[in-house]
Coordinates of C-alpha atoms and ligand atoms in Angstrom, one line a residue:
M1419 CA 8.9 -14.3 1.6
Q1420 CA 10.0 -12.6 -1.6
T1421 CA 10.0 -13.0 -5.3
Q1422 CA 11.7 -11.3 -8.3
I1423 CA 9.7 -9.7 -11.0
H1424 CA 11.7 -8.5 -14.0
G1425 CA 14.6 -7.9 -11.6
R1426 CA 12.6 -6.0 -9.0
T1427 CA 11.8 -7.4 -5.6
L1428 CA 8.3 -8.1 -4.2
E1429 CA 8.4 -8.9 -0.5
L1430 CA 6.0 -9.9 2.2
H1431 CA 6.8 -8.8 5.8
Q1432 CA 4.8 -9.2 9.0
G1433 CA 4.9 -6.1 11.2
D1434 CA 4.1 -2.4 11.8
I1435 CA 4.4 -0.3 8.6
T1436 CA 5.3 2.9 10.5
L1437 CA 8.7 1.3 11.4
E1438 CA 9.7 0.6 7.7
Q1439 CA 13.0 2.1 6.5
V1440 CA 11.8 2.6 2.9
D1441 CA 11.5 5.7 0.7
A1442 CA 7.7 5.7 0.9
I1443 CA 5.0 4.1 3.1
V1444 CA 1.4 3.9 2.2
N1445 CA -1.4 5.0 4.5
A1446 CA -4.9 3.4 4.5
A1447 CA -6.7 6.8 4.5
N1448 CA -10.3 7.8 4.2
S1449 CA -11.6 10.1 1.4
R1450 CA -11.7 13.1 3.6
L1451 CA -8.1 12.5 4.7
A1452 CA -9.6 13.2 8.1
G1453 CA -7.6 10.7 10.3
G1454 CA -8.9 7.5 11.7
G1455 CA -7.8 4.3 13.5
G1456 CA -5.7 1.4 12.1
V1457 CA -2.8 2.3 9.9
D1458 CA -3.9 5.9 9.7
G1459 CA -3.9 6.4 13.4
A1460 CA -0.5 4.7 13.8
I1461 CA 1.1 6.9 11.0
H1462 CA -0.2 10.2 12.5
R1463 CA 0.8 9.2 16.1
R1464 CA 4.3 8.2 15.1
G1465 CA 4.8 10.7 12.3
G1466 CA 3.7 13.8 14.3
P1467 CA 1.3 16.6 13.4
A1468 CA 3.2 17.8 10.3
I1469 CA 1.6 15.1 8.2
M1470 CA -1.9 16.2 8.9
E1471 CA -1.0 19.8 8.5
E1472 CA 0.3 19.1 5.1
T1473 CA -2.7 17.0 4.0
N1474 CA -5.1 19.7 5.2
R1475 CA -3.2 22.5 3.4
R1476 CA -2.5 20.7 0.1
Y1477 CA -5.6 18.5 -0.2
P1478 CA -8.5 20.3 1.4
D1479 CA -11.0 18.4 -0.8
G1480 CA -9.6 15.1 0.3
C1481 CA -8.9 12.3 -2.1
P1482 CA -11.3 10.2 -4.2
T1483 CA -11.7 6.4 -3.5
G1484 CA -9.3 4.5 -5.7
A1485 CA -6.7 7.2 -5.7
A1486 CA -3.8 8.4 -3.5
V1487 CA -2.0 11.7 -2.6
A1488 CA 1.5 12.3 -1.3
T1489 CA 2.9 14.2 1.7
A1490 CA 6.3 14.2 3.5
A1491 CA 6.6 11.7 6.3
G1492 CA 7.2 13.9 9.4
E1493 CA 9.1 12.0 12.0
L1494 CA 8.8 8.6 10.4
P1495 CA 11.9 6.9 8.9
A1496 CA 10.3 7.1 5.4
K1497 CA 10.6 10.2 3.2
Y1498 CA 7.0 10.2 2.0
V1499 CA 3.6 9.0 3.0
F1500 CA 1.2 8.2 0.2
H1501 CA -2.4 8.4 1.5
A1502 CA -4.4 5.9 -0.5
V1503 CA -8.1 5.6 -0.3
G1504 CA -9.4 2.0 -0.8
P1505 CA -13.1 1.1 -1.1
V1506 CA -15.4 0.2 1.6
W1507 CA -16.4 -3.5 1.0
A1508 CA -20.1 -3.6 -0.1
G1509 CA -20.3 -7.3 -1.2
G1510 CA -18.0 -7.2 -4.2
Q1511 CA -20.4 -6.0 -6.9
R1512 CA -19.8 -2.2 -6.5
G1513 CA -16.5 -2.0 -8.3
E1514 CA -14.5 -2.7 -5.2
A1515 CA -11.8 -4.7 -7.0
D1516 CA -11.1 -2.0 -9.6
L1517 CA -11.1 0.7 -6.9
L1518 CA -8.7 -1.2 -4.7
A1519 CA -6.4 -1.9 -7.7
G1520 CA -6.6 1.8 -8.6
A1521 CA -5.5 2.8 -5.1
Y1522 CA -2.5 0.5 -5.2
R1523 CA -1.6 1.5 -8.8
R1524 CA -1.7 5.2 -7.9
C1525 CA 0.7 4.6 -5.0
L1526 CA 3.2 2.9 -7.4
E1527 CA 2.9 5.8 -9.9
L1528 CA 3.5 8.2 -7.0
A1529 CA 6.6 6.2 -6.1
V1530 CA 7.9 6.6 -9.7
E1531 CA 7.0 10.3 -9.8
H1532 CA 8.8 11.0 -6.5
G1533 CA 11.9 8.9 -7.4
C1534 CA 11.3 6.3 -4.7
R1535 CA 13.3 3.1 -5.0
S1536 CA 11.4 1.4 -2.2
I1537 CA 7.8 1.4 -1.0
A1538 CA 5.9 -0.4 1.8
L1539 CA 2.2 -1.1 1.4
P1540 CA -0.4 -2.2 4.0
A1541 CA -3.4 -4.4 3.2
L1542 CA -5.6 -1.5 2.1
S1543 CA -9.3 -1.8 2.9
T1544 CA -9.0 -4.9 5.0
G1545 CA -9.6 -3.3 8.4
A1546 CA -12.4 -0.9 9.1
Y1547 CA -13.4 -1.2 5.4
R1548 CA -13.9 -5.0 5.8
Y1549 CA -12.6 -6.1 2.4
P1550 CA -12.1 -9.9 2.6
M1551 CA -8.4 -10.5 3.2
D1552 CA -7.8 -13.3 0.6
Q1553 CA -9.5 -11.3 -2.2
A1554 CA -7.7 -8.1 -1.2
A1555 CA -4.4 -10.0 -1.3
R1556 CA -5.0 -11.2 -4.8
V1557 CA -6.0 -7.7 -6.0
G1558 CA -3.0 -6.1 -4.3
L1559 CA -0.4 -8.6 -5.4
S1560 CA -1.7 -8.9 -9.0
T1561 CA -1.7 -5.1 -9.3
V1562 CA 1.9 -4.8 -8.1
I1563 CA 3.1 -7.7 -10.3
A1564 CA 1.5 -6.1 -13.4
F1565 CA 3.0 -2.7 -12.6
L1566 CA 6.5 -4.2 -12.1
Q1567 CA 6.2 -6.0 -15.4
E1568 CA 5.7 -2.7 -17.1
H1569 CA 7.9 -0.2 -15.1
A1570 CA 11.5 -0.1 -14.1
Q1571 CA 10.8 1.3 -10.7
P1572 CA 10.4 0.9 -7.7
D1573 CA 13.2 -1.6 -7.1
L1574 CA 11.5 -2.9 -3.9
V1575 CA 7.8 -3.3 -3.1
R1576 CA 7.1 -4.6 0.3
F1577 CA 3.7 -5.5 1.7
V1578 CA 3.7 -5.1 5.5
L1579 CA 1.0 -7.3 7.0
F1580 CA 0.0 -6.6 10.6
D1581 CA -0.9 -10.1 11.8
P1582 CA -0.2 -13.7 10.9
G1583 CA -3.6 -14.2 9.3
A1584 CA -3.0 -11.4 6.9
Y1585 CA 0.6 -12.6 6.2
G1586 CA -0.8 -16.1 5.5
A1587 CA -3.4 -14.8 3.1
F1588 CA -0.9 -12.8 1.1
A1589 CA 1.7 -15.6 1.1
A1590 CA -1.0 -18.0 -0.3
A1591 CA -2.1 -15.5 -2.9
L1592 CA 1.5 -14.8 -4.0
E1593 CA 2.2 -18.5 -4.4
E1594 CA -1.0 -18.9 -6.5
L1595 CA -0.1 -15.9 -8.7
T1596 CA 3.5 -16.9 -9.2
G1597 CA 2.8 -20.5 -9.9
G1598 CA 4.3 -21.7 -6.6
V1599 CA 7.9 -20.6 -7.5
S1600 CA 8.1 -18.4 -4.4
P1601 CA 10.0 -17.9 -2.1
G1602 CA 13.0 -16.7 -4.1
G1603 CA 11.4 -17.5 -7.4
T1604 CA 11.2 -15.3 -10.5
V1605 CA 8.2 -14.1 -12.4
Ligands
ADP2231 P1 -9.1 0.4 6.0 O1 -9.9 1.5 6.6 O2 -8.6 0.7 4.6 O3 -9.7 -0.9 6.1 P2 -7.3 -0.1 8.4 O4 -6.2 0.8 8.8 O5 -8.5 -0.1 9.2 O6 -7.7 0.5 6.9 O7 -6.8 -1.5 8.1 C1 -6.0 -1.9 7.0 C2 -5.1 -3.1 7.4 O8 -4.0 -2.6 8.0 C3 -5.8 -4.1 8.3 O9 -5.4 -5.4 7.8 C4 -5.1 -3.8 9.6 O10 -4.9 -5.0 10.5 C5 -3.7 -3.4 9.2 N1 -2.9 -2.5 10.1 C6 -3.4 -1.8 11.2 N2 -2.3 -1.2 11.8 C7 -1.2 -1.4 11.0 C8 0.2 -1.1 11.1 N3 0.6 -0.3 12.1 N4 1.0 -1.6 10.2 C9 0.6 -2.4 9.2 N5 -0.7 -2.8 9.0 C10 -1.6 -2.3 10.0

């Protein structure tokens, strides 16, 4: 499923983000950048030890929740990994939506700063951090749409959803946010 936003493409794919042939992929990291399961485990397994060596060397203090930091992508097809720290879900009244939006926005800013034309994003915070998928989808998509309405890059933003439930939640949210003009519609 895809839609156009000011001439840029926003896509939804179901699959494994580590296989994406894009300039940058986004990791669902923790604030210590310490390694974990889910997306993070898959990225470090497939990307090799160089990614963790670089995060340890360049970001010994980790990364605050709601932000992201960049490294090279080791053996992955991408050029960069942006390690984004989403919030742990605590019921929705602890600023989770702003922190989740901030993490996504920082990844898009990093893409611009690193000259990336394409970026793949996972559903941050929706695994171990338990953010409800439908709410996370609305926050993620509306943040990307707002960014693409204000910036000329990246040309391609692709959410890569791991399972059919996540894909369905993002597809429903995208239709809601774009007024039902997707797929192939224009915002
Ligand atoms: P968090 O700690 O931010 O919740 P997780 O990695 O536990 O991060 O989960 C985030 C989302 O990524 C979940 O929806 C999970 O199903 C999904 N996911 C897990 N592995 C992959 C992968 N290889 N590619 C894309 N998405 C993945």
